[in-house]
């Protein structure tokens, strides 16, 4: 009985630790924004934004209309300010995650990655198609920590397969991000500086969120709610505080289980 109890405790403790270290970067108020800029938001061409467009604490949002926005346009108001504050927190959370796979110097194109944290010491480039395999887990989280710039070449793609959602993909960029012409991107770009979407580059199931710089668009579609963006996936797995509480509760339960097992063992020996 004692050996089985110890083995069970070890297995459950390992599972609790793995669960507690899986972090979804909560966007807070920024979750409602498909596009958020720090200095300006500019658009040319017939762009379509599914979600809010915001700016804090810059000077202007231009190009809407003729561009269309399904949500609200929040220019230097309380909603945009709160979104930028929450974006800063999300950026810091993403940047603080332990790196699970170093991809410095590698092209993301042609790779198939499973959920986890991937890091680039400097710049990251996508030339071709990157496949993110959620392996049947709707809450699978992918975090990319990029030291300087993120660049996709023309007609590059990010494709999510097997049940995942772009809402749970986070691109933490230490400089600026540029999506090349006709790129088909997925996930949330959290850029310290600026974001540029070249002509025809789309972000399906994701966001273009710049902390300190501009968001520049040219005939693009950006959507926080397209196919693959299920409501269940937006919440994702619990954030660190929640996971820690759940782990503590599990530990308390394990202690109680071990004590009960010892009592039963003593009763069996006395019979």
Tab-separated table of C-alpha atoms in Angstrom:
chain	number	residue	atom	x	y	z
A	1	UNK	CA	0.000	0.000	0.000
A	2	UNK	CA	2.796	2.421	0.941
A	3	UNK	CA	4.703	1.829	-2.321
A	4	UNK	CA	1.573	2.370	-4.400
A	5	UNK	CA	0.753	5.554	-2.485
A	6	UNK	CA	4.227	6.999	-2.984
A	7	UNK	CA	4.178	6.141	-6.687
A	8	UNK	CA	0.796	7.789	-7.152
A	9	UNK	CA	1.935	10.933	-5.345
A	10	UNK	CA	5.058	11.188	-7.524
A	11	UNK	CA	3.038	10.846	-10.720
A	12	UNK	CA	0.436	13.386	-9.664
A	13	UNK	CA	3.058	15.861	-8.479
A	14	UNK	CA	4.771	15.615	-11.863
A	15	UNK	CA	1.459	16.215	-13.637
A	16	UNK	CA	0.677	19.196	-11.397
A	17	UNK	CA	4.060	20.756	-12.124
A	18	UNK	CA	3.637	20.395	-15.893
A	19	UNK	CA	0.160	21.882	-15.721
A	20	UNK	CA	1.256	24.799	-13.571
A	21	UNK	CA	4.006	25.801	-15.968
A	22	UNK	CA	1.680	25.926	-19.004
A	23	UNK	CA	0.785	29.598	-19.319
A	24	UNK	CA	-1.638	31.328	-21.639
A	25	UNK	CA	-0.773	34.995	-22.076
A	26	UNK	CA	-3.935	36.770	-20.954
A	27	UNK	CA	-4.553	39.905	-23.025
A	28	UNK	CA	-7.065	41.513	-20.686
A	29	UNK	CA	-8.805	44.502	-22.282
A	30	UNK	CA	-6.552	44.179	-25.357
A	31	UNK	CA	-8.434	40.967	-26.189
A	32	UNK	CA	-11.194	43.057	-27.817
A	33	UNK	CA	-8.775	44.866	-30.152
A	34	UNK	CA	-7.771	43.509	-33.535
A	35	UNK	CA	-5.467	46.497	-34.062
A	36	UNK	CA	-3.841	48.594	-31.334
A	37	UNK	CA	-1.133	51.198	-31.850
A	38	UNK	CA	1.081	53.334	-29.655
A	39	UNK	CA	1.724	56.404	-31.831
A	40	UNK	CA	-0.441	56.146	-34.969
A	41	UNK	CA	-2.637	53.688	-36.839
A	42	UNK	CA	-2.677	54.225	-40.599
A	43	UNK	CA	-4.382	52.348	-43.394
A	44	UNK	CA	-4.556	52.510	-47.173
A	45	UNK	CA	-6.733	50.394	-49.417
A	46	UNK	CA	-9.863	48.455	-48.553
A	47	UNK	CA	-8.902	46.917	-45.226
A	48	UNK	CA	-11.414	45.069	-43.062
A	49	UNK	CA	-10.973	44.851	-39.301
A	50	UNK	CA	-13.053	42.372	-37.298
A	51	UNK	CA	-12.693	43.705	-33.748
A	52	UNK	CA	-11.843	47.061	-32.226
A	53	UNK	CA	-9.196	49.513	-33.451
A	54	UNK	CA	-7.411	51.521	-30.777
A	55	UNK	CA	-4.634	54.012	-30.110
A	56	UNK	CA	-2.894	55.127	-26.933
A	57	UNK	CA	-1.313	57.588	-26.421
A	58	UNK	CA	-0.593	58.679	-29.965
A	59	UNK	CA	-1.962	61.246	-32.344
A	60	UNK	CA	-4.224	59.780	-35.015
A	61	UNK	CA	-6.077	56.853	-36.565
A	62	UNK	CA	-6.530	57.318	-40.324
A	63	UNK	CA	-8.137	55.313	-43.122
A	64	UNK	CA	-11.446	54.411	-41.443
A	65	UNK	CA	-13.452	54.932	-43.568
A	66	UNK	CA	-13.026	53.716	-46.238
A	67	UNK	CA	-11.697	50.785	-44.200
A	68	UNK	CA	-14.360	48.934	-42.212
A	69	UNK	CA	-14.330	48.104	-38.503
A	70	UNK	CA	-16.812	45.681	-36.943
A	71	UNK	CA	-16.155	46.976	-33.437
A	72	UNK	CA	-15.369	50.421	-32.076
A	73	UNK	CA	-12.621	52.913	-32.909
A	74	UNK	CA	-11.018	53.993	-29.641
A	75	UNK	CA	-8.579	56.846	-30.110
A	76	UNK	CA	-6.778	58.016	-26.968
A	77	UNK	CA	-9.672	57.193	-24.662
A	78	UNK	CA	-9.994	55.174	-21.456
A	79	UNK	CA	-10.627	51.898	-23.305
A	80	UNK	CA	-7.498	52.267	-25.404
A	81	UNK	CA	-5.427	53.252	-22.373
A	82	UNK	CA	-6.544	50.150	-20.453
A	83	UNK	CA	-5.869	47.974	-23.485
A	84	UNK	CA	-2.312	49.319	-23.747
A	85	UNK	CA	-1.741	48.731	-20.040
A	86	UNK	CA	-2.933	45.131	-20.346
A	87	UNK	CA	-0.893	44.680	-23.516
A	88	UNK	CA	2.227	45.721	-21.619
A	89	UNK	CA	1.468	43.132	-18.942
A	90	UNK	CA	0.857	40.442	-21.563
A	91	UNK	CA	4.101	41.314	-23.351
A	92	UNK	CA	6.042	40.947	-20.113
A	93	UNK	CA	4.367	37.639	-19.255
A	94	UNK	CA	5.195	36.232	-22.689
A	95	UNK	CA	8.799	37.427	-22.504
A	96	UNK	CA	9.267	35.826	-19.085
A	97	UNK	CA	8.344	32.273	-20.099
A	98	UNK	CA	11.201	29.735	-20.005
A	99	UNK	CA	12.389	28.853	-23.487
A	100	UNK	CA	11.562	25.300	-24.511
A	101	UNK	CA	13.194	25.333	-27.928
A	102	UNK	CA	15.877	27.596	-29.399
A	103	UNK	CA	15.232	28.445	-33.063
A	104	UNK	CA	17.798	31.230	-33.509
A	105	UNK	CA	19.020	31.334	-37.093
A	106	UNK	CA	16.371	28.931	-38.377
A	107	UNK	CA	13.689	29.650	-40.953
A	108	UNK	CA	10.243	29.017	-39.523
A	109	UNK	CA	9.068	28.002	-42.974
A	110	UNK	CA	8.883	24.250	-43.499
A	111	UNK	CA	8.659	23.476	-39.786
A	112	UNK	CA	5.901	21.736	-37.836
A	113	UNK	CA	5.832	22.697	-34.155
A	114	UNK	CA	3.770	21.470	-31.221
A	115	UNK	CA	2.624	23.581	-28.272
A	116	UNK	CA	5.409	25.203	-26.295
A	117	UNK	CA	7.713	28.195	-25.945
A	118	UNK	CA	10.181	28.895	-28.758
A	119	UNK	CA	12.814	31.610	-28.758
A	120	UNK	CA	15.029	33.604	-31.120
A	121	UNK	CA	17.976	35.507	-29.653
A	122	UNK	CA	17.656	38.113	-32.399
A	123	UNK	CA	15.450	38.199	-35.505
A	124	UNK	CA	12.951	35.614	-36.742
A	125	UNK	CA	11.997	34.986	-40.342
A	126	UNK	CA	9.198	33.026	-41.990
A	127	UNK	CA	9.710	32.054	-45.606
A	128	UNK	CA	7.161	29.427	-46.621
A	129	UNK	CA	4.635	27.676	-44.394
A	130	UNK	CA	4.822	27.157	-40.641
A	131	UNK	CA	2.481	24.497	-39.246
A	132	UNK	CA	1.416	24.648	-35.601
A	133	UNK	CA	0.058	21.272	-34.511
A	134	UNK	CA	-2.259	21.507	-31.498
A	135	UNK	CA	-2.492	17.687	-31.300
A	136	UNK	CA	-6.206	17.742	-30.531
A	137	UNK	CA	-5.916	20.249	-27.656
A	138	UNK	CA	-8.149	23.305	-28.191
A	139	UNK	CA	-6.182	25.074	-25.433
A	140	UNK	CA	-2.725	24.401	-26.877
A	141	UNK	CA	-0.525	27.470	-26.344
A	142	UNK	CA	2.316	28.540	-28.632
A	143	UNK	CA	4.644	31.367	-27.552
A	144	UNK	CA	7.415	32.797	-29.727
A	145	UNK	CA	9.944	35.014	-27.973
A	146	UNK	CA	11.790	37.101	-30.580
A	147	UNK	CA	14.686	39.295	-29.556
A	148	UNK	CA	14.466	41.898	-32.320
A	149	UNK	CA	12.358	41.706	-35.501
A	150	UNK	CA	9.790	39.362	-37.018
A	151	UNK	CA	9.586	39.252	-40.816
A	152	UNK	CA	7.505	37.109	-43.134
A	153	UNK	CA	8.362	36.952	-46.798
A	154	UNK	CA	5.709	37.313	-49.490
A	155	UNK	CA	3.031	34.615	-49.570
A	156	UNK	CA	4.184	32.975	-46.355
A	157	UNK	CA	1.650	31.142	-44.188
A	158	UNK	CA	1.040	30.191	-40.572
A	159	UNK	CA	-1.341	27.238	-40.421
A	160	UNK	CA	-2.852	25.777	-37.239
A	161	UNK	CA	-4.009	22.163	-37.354
A	162	UNK	CA	-5.677	19.578	-35.125
A	163	UNK	CA	-7.945	21.754	-33.015
A	164	UNK	CA	-5.833	24.777	-32.090
A	165	UNK	CA	-6.711	28.468	-32.217
A	166	UNK	CA	-4.805	31.559	-33.249
A	167	UNK	CA	-6.056	33.185	-30.063
A	168	UNK	CA	-3.593	30.977	-28.180
A	169	UNK	CA	-0.596	31.837	-30.359
A	170	UNK	CA	1.590	34.728	-29.149
A	171	UNK	CA	4.413	36.427	-31.028
A	172	UNK	CA	6.377	38.523	-28.518
A	173	UNK	CA	8.573	40.744	-30.686
A	174	UNK	CA	11.362	42.822	-29.127
A	175	UNK	CA	11.410	45.243	-32.066
A	176	UNK	CA	9.119	45.577	-35.065
A	177	UNK	CA	7.102	43.053	-37.086
A	178	UNK	CA	6.573	43.105	-40.857
A	179	UNK	CA	4.228	40.766	-42.726
A	180	UNK	CA	5.166	40.530	-46.398
A	181	UNK	CA	2.690	40.877	-49.254
A	182	UNK	CA	-0.141	38.316	-49.297
A	183	UNK	CA	1.146	36.595	-46.161
A	184	UNK	CA	-1.511	34.597	-44.318
A	185	UNK	CA	-0.693	34.923	-40.637
A	186	UNK	CA	-2.265	33.605	-37.439
A	187	UNK	CA	-1.812	34.579	-33.818
A	188	UNK	CA	-1.331	37.667	-31.695
A	189	UNK	CA	1.575	39.952	-32.581
A	190	UNK	CA	2.792	41.747	-29.444
A	191	UNK	CA	5.427	44.120	-30.796
A	192	UNK	CA	7.478	46.473	-28.652
A	193	UNK	CA	7.834	48.900	-31.559
A	194	UNK	CA	5.840	48.934	-34.812
A	195	UNK	CA	3.837	46.546	-36.997
A	196	UNK	CA	3.604	46.773	-40.790
A	197	UNK	CA	1.166	44.725	-42.859
A	198	UNK	CA	2.197	44.904	-46.495
A	199	UNK	CA	-0.364	44.762	-49.316
A	200	UNK	CA	-2.721	41.819	-49.000
A	201	UNK	CA	-1.205	40.422	-45.786
A	202	UNK	CA	-3.940	39.054	-43.528
A	203	UNK	CA	-4.105	38.038	-39.872
A	204	UNK	CA	-6.823	35.442	-39.445
A	205	UNK	CA	-7.655	34.656	-35.850
A	206	UNK	CA	-5.230	37.058	-34.223
A	207	UNK	CA	-4.242	40.635	-33.515
A	208	UNK	CA	-1.730	43.339	-34.465
A	209	UNK	CA	-0.825	45.003	-31.161
A	210	UNK	CA	2.021	47.537	-30.971
A	211	UNK	CA	3.123	48.944	-27.624
A	212	UNK	CA	5.162	52.014	-28.584
A	213	UNK	CA	5.024	52.464	-32.336
A	214	UNK	CA	2.759	52.543	-35.352
A	215	UNK	CA	0.500	49.995	-37.004
A	216	UNK	CA	0.602	50.481	-40.770
A	217	UNK	CA	-1.812	48.587	-43.038
A	218	UNK	CA	-2.379	48.266	-46.770
A	219	UNK	CA	-5.477	46.381	-47.926
A	220	UNK	CA	-5.486	43.848	-45.113
A	221	UNK	CA	-7.943	41.746	-43.161
A	222	UNK	CA	-7.387	41.354	-39.421
A	223	UNK	CA	-9.857	39.299	-37.412
A	224	UNK	CA	-10.187	38.239	-33.785
A	225	UNK	CA	-13.191	36.053	-34.589
A	226	UNK	CA	-12.816	33.999	-37.753
A	227	UNK	CA	-13.038	30.215	-38.299
A	228	UNK	CA	-10.759	28.546	-35.759
A	229	UNK	CA	-11.347	31.247	-33.145
A	230	UNK	CA	-13.762	29.416	-30.880
A	231	UNK	CA	-15.024	31.063	-27.698
A	232	UNK	CA	-13.660	28.153	-25.673
A	233	UNK	CA	-10.182	28.660	-27.078
A	234	UNK	CA	-10.015	32.365	-26.190
A	235	UNK	CA	-9.822	31.653	-22.472
A	236	UNK	CA	-7.221	28.937	-22.875
A	237	UNK	CA	-5.565	27.225	-19.958
A	238	UNK	CA	-5.453	28.935	-16.553
A	239	UNK	CA	-2.910	31.688	-16.013
A	240	UNK	CA	-0.114	31.217	-13.464
A	241	UNK	CA	-2.102	32.244	-10.391
A	242	UNK	CA	-4.977	29.911	-11.209
A	243	UNK	CA	-2.701	27.021	-12.061
A	244	UNK	CA	-0.800	27.496	-8.814
A	245	UNK	CA	-3.997	27.436	-6.765
A	246	UNK	CA	-5.130	24.282	-8.509
A	247	UNK	CA	-1.771	22.669	-7.850
A	248	UNK	CA	-1.943	23.631	-4.157
A	249	UNK	CA	-5.411	22.119	-3.939
A	250	UNK	CA	-4.122	18.936	-5.523
A	251	UNK	CA	-1.236	18.776	-3.052
A	252	UNK	CA	-3.615	19.156	-0.109
A	253	UNK	CA	-5.708	16.342	-1.517
A	254	UNK	CA	-2.620	14.173	-1.921
A	255	UNK	CA	-1.618	14.705	1.704
A	256	UNK	CA	-5.093	13.657	2.816
A	257	UNK	CA	-4.941	10.609	0.563
A	258	UNK	CA	-1.563	9.555	1.960
A	259	UNK	CA	-2.774	9.903	5.554
A	260	UNK	CA	-5.867	7.832	4.823
A	261	UNK	CA	-3.744	5.169	3.119
A	262	UNK	CA	-1.505	4.892	6.195
A	263	UNK	CA	-4.514	4.489	8.491
A	264	UNK	CA	-5.961	1.745	6.314
A	265	UNK	CA	-2.589	0.017	6.211
A	266	UNK	CA	-2.332	0.035	10.025
A	267	UNK	CA	-5.869	-1.329	10.372
A	268	UNK	CA	-5.063	-4.136	7.958
A	269	UNK	CA	-1.941	-5.099	9.929
A	270	UNK	CA	-3.797	-5.137	13.236
A	271	UNK	CA	-6.467	-7.513	11.910
